[in-house]
CSV table of C-alpha atoms in Angstrom, one decimal:
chain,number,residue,atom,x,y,z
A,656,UNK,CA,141.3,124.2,41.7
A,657,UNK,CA,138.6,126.2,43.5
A,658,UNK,CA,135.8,123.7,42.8
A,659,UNK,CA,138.6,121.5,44.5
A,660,UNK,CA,138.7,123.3,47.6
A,661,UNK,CA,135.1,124.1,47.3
A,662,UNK,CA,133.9,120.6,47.5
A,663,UNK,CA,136.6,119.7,50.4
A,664,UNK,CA,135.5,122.5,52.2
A,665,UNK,CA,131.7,121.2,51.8
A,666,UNK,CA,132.7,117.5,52.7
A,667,UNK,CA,134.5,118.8,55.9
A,668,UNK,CA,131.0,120.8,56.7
A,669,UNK,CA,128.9,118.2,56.2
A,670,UNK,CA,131.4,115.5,58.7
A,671,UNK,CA,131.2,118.1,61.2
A,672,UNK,CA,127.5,118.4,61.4
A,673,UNK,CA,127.2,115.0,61.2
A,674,UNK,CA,129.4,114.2,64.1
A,675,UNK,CA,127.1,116.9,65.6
A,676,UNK,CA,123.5,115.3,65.0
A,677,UNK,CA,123.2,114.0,68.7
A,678,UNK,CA,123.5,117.4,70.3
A,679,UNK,CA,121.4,119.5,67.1
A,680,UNK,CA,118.6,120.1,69.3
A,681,UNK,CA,120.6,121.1,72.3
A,682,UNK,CA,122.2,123.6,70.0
A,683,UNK,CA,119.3,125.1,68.1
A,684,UNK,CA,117.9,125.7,71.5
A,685,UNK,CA,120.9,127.8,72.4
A,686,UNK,CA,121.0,129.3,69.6
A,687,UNK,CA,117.0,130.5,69.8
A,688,UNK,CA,117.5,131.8,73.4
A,689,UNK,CA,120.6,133.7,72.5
A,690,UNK,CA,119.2,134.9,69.3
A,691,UNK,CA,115.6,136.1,71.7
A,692,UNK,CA,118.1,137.8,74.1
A,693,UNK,CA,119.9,139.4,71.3
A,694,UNK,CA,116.7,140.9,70.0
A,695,UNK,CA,114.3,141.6,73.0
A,696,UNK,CA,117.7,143.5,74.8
A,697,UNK,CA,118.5,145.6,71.3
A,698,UNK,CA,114.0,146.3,71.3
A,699,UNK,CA,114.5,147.0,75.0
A,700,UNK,CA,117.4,149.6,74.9
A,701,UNK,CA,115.7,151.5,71.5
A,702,UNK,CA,112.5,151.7,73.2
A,703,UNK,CA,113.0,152.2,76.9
A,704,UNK,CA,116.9,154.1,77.1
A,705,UNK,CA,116.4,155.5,73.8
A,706,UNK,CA,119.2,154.0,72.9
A,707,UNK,CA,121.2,153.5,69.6
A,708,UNK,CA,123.0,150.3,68.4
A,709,UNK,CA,125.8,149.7,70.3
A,710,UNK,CA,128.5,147.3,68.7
A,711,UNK,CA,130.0,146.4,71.7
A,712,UNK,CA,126.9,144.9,73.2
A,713,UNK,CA,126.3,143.2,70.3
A,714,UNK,CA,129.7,141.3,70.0
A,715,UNK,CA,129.7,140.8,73.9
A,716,UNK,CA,126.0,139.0,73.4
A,717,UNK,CA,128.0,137.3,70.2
A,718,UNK,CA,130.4,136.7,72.9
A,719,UNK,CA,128.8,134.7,75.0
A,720,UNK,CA,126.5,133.0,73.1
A,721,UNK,CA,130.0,131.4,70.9
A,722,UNK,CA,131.5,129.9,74.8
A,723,UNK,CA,128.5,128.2,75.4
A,724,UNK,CA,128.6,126.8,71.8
A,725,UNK,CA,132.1,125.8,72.1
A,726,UNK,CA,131.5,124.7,75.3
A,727,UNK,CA,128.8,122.4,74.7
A,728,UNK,CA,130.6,121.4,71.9
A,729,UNK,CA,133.8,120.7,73.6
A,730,UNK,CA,131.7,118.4,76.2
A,731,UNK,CA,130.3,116.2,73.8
A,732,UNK,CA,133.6,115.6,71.9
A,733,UNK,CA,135.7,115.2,75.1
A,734,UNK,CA,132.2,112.6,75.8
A,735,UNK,CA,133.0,110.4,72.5
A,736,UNK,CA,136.8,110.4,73.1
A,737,UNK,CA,135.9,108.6,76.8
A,738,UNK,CA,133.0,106.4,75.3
A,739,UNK,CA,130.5,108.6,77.7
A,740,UNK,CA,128.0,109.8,74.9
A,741,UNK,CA,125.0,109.7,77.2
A,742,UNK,CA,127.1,111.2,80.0
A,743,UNK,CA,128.3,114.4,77.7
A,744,UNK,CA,124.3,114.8,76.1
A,745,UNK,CA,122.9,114.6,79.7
A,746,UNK,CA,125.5,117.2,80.7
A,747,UNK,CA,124.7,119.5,77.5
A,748,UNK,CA,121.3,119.1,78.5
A,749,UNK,CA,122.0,120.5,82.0
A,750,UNK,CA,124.0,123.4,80.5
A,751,UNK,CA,121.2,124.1,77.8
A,752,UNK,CA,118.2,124.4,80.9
A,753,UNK,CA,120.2,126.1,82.9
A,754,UNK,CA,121.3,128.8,80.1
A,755,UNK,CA,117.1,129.2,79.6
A,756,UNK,CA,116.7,129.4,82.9
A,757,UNK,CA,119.3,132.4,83.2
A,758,UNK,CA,118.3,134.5,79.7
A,759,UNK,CA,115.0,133.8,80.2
A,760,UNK,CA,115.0,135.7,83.1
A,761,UNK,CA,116.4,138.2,80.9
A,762,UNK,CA,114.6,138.1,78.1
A,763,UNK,CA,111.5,138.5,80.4
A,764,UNK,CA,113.0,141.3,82.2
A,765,UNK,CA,113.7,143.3,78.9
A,766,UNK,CA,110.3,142.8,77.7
A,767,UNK,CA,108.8,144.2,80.9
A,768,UNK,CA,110.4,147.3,79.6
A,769,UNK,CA,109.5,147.3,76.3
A,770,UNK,CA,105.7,147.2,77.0
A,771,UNK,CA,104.3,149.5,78.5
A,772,UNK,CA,103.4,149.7,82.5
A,773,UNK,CA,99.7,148.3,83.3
A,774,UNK,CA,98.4,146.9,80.0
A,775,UNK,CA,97.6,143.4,79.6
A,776,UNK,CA,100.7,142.0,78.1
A,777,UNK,CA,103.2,143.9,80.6
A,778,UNK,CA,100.9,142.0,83.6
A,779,UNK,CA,101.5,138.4,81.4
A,780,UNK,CA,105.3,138.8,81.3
A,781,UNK,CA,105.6,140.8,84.9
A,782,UNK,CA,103.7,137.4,86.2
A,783,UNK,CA,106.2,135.0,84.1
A,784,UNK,CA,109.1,137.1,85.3
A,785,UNK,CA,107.7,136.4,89.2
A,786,UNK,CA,106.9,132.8,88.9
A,787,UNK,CA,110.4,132.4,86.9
A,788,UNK,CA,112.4,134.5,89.5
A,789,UNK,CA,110.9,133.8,92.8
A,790,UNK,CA,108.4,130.8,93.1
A,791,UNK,CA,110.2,128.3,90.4
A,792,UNK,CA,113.5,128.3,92.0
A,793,UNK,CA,112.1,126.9,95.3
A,794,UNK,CA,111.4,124.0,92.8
A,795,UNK,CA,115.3,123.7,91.7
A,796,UNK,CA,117.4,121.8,94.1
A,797,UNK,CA,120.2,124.2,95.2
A,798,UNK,CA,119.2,127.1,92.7
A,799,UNK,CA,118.0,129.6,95.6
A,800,UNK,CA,121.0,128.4,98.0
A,801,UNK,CA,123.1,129.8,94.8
A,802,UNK,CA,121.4,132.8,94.4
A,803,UNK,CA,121.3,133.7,98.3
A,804,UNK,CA,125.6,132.7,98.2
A,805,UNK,CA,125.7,134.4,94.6
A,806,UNK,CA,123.7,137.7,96.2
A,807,UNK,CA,126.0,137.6,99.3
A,808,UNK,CA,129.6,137.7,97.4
A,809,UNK,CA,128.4,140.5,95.1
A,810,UNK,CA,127.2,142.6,98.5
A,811,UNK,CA,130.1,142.0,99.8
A,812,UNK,CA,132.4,143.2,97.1
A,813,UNK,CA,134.1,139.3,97.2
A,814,UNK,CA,132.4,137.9,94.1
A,815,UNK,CA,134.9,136.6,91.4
A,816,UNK,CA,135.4,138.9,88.2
């Protein structure tokens, strides 16, 4: 009965990933930037706030990094059901820079921390971190108009929670 279940349980896997071939690459990449934020931030908390592990960081980092899963996920599916496949990979695509973009950021800023101030790998990533943050999004179409609106609404107290 087990082996029964066992082997169903397998054969529903293995449709699932298969379904999911398209969009592997889109979702490895997600899950390396999450898993890179996950680390450098738990690195960058031990060794620059001294402090310990915190559970709930850990599930809210857990936390995010499952919605953009499901999202991208949910896009490509709802992308097959209306014969758009190239529409849904294109959008998952958009998603997957954009989330780089945001925890890279991140993941640059939390290593700043974790080396220390004036030796040759803090100036690397402290350059990254400025090229990244201020001269690439003059690159982005509508990235530093979102920023400057984004900045605004959380000076003002009216951003959405």
């Amino acid at each position: 009965m087990w082996a029964y279940i066992k082997e169903i349980a397998v054969g529903i896997i293995l449709a699932v990933l298969a379904f999911l071939k398209p969009v592997e690459a889109e979702l490895w990449t997600l899950f390396l930037i999450f898993f890179l934020n996950f680390c450098f931030g738990y690195l960058s908390g031990m060794i620059a706030n001294n402090e310990e592990w915190d559970n709930k960081k850990a599930l809210r980092c857990v936390g995010e990094a499952t919605i953009f899963f499901i999202l991208s996920v949910a896009i490509y599916i709802y992308g097959v059901l209306k014969h758009q496949e190239q529409g849904a990979l294109q959008c998952i695509s958009f998603i997957t820079y954009v989330v780089t973009y945001f925890y890279g950021l991140n993941i640059l800023r939390n290593l700043k921390k974790i080396f220390k101030e004036g030796t040759t790998p803090w100036y690397v990533v402290s350059f990254l971190y400025y090229i990244l943050r201020f001269k690439f999004i003059e690159k982005i179409p509508f990235l530093s108009e979102f920023l400057n609106i984004n900045r605004k609404e959380v000076s003002d107290g009216t951003a959405a929670e």
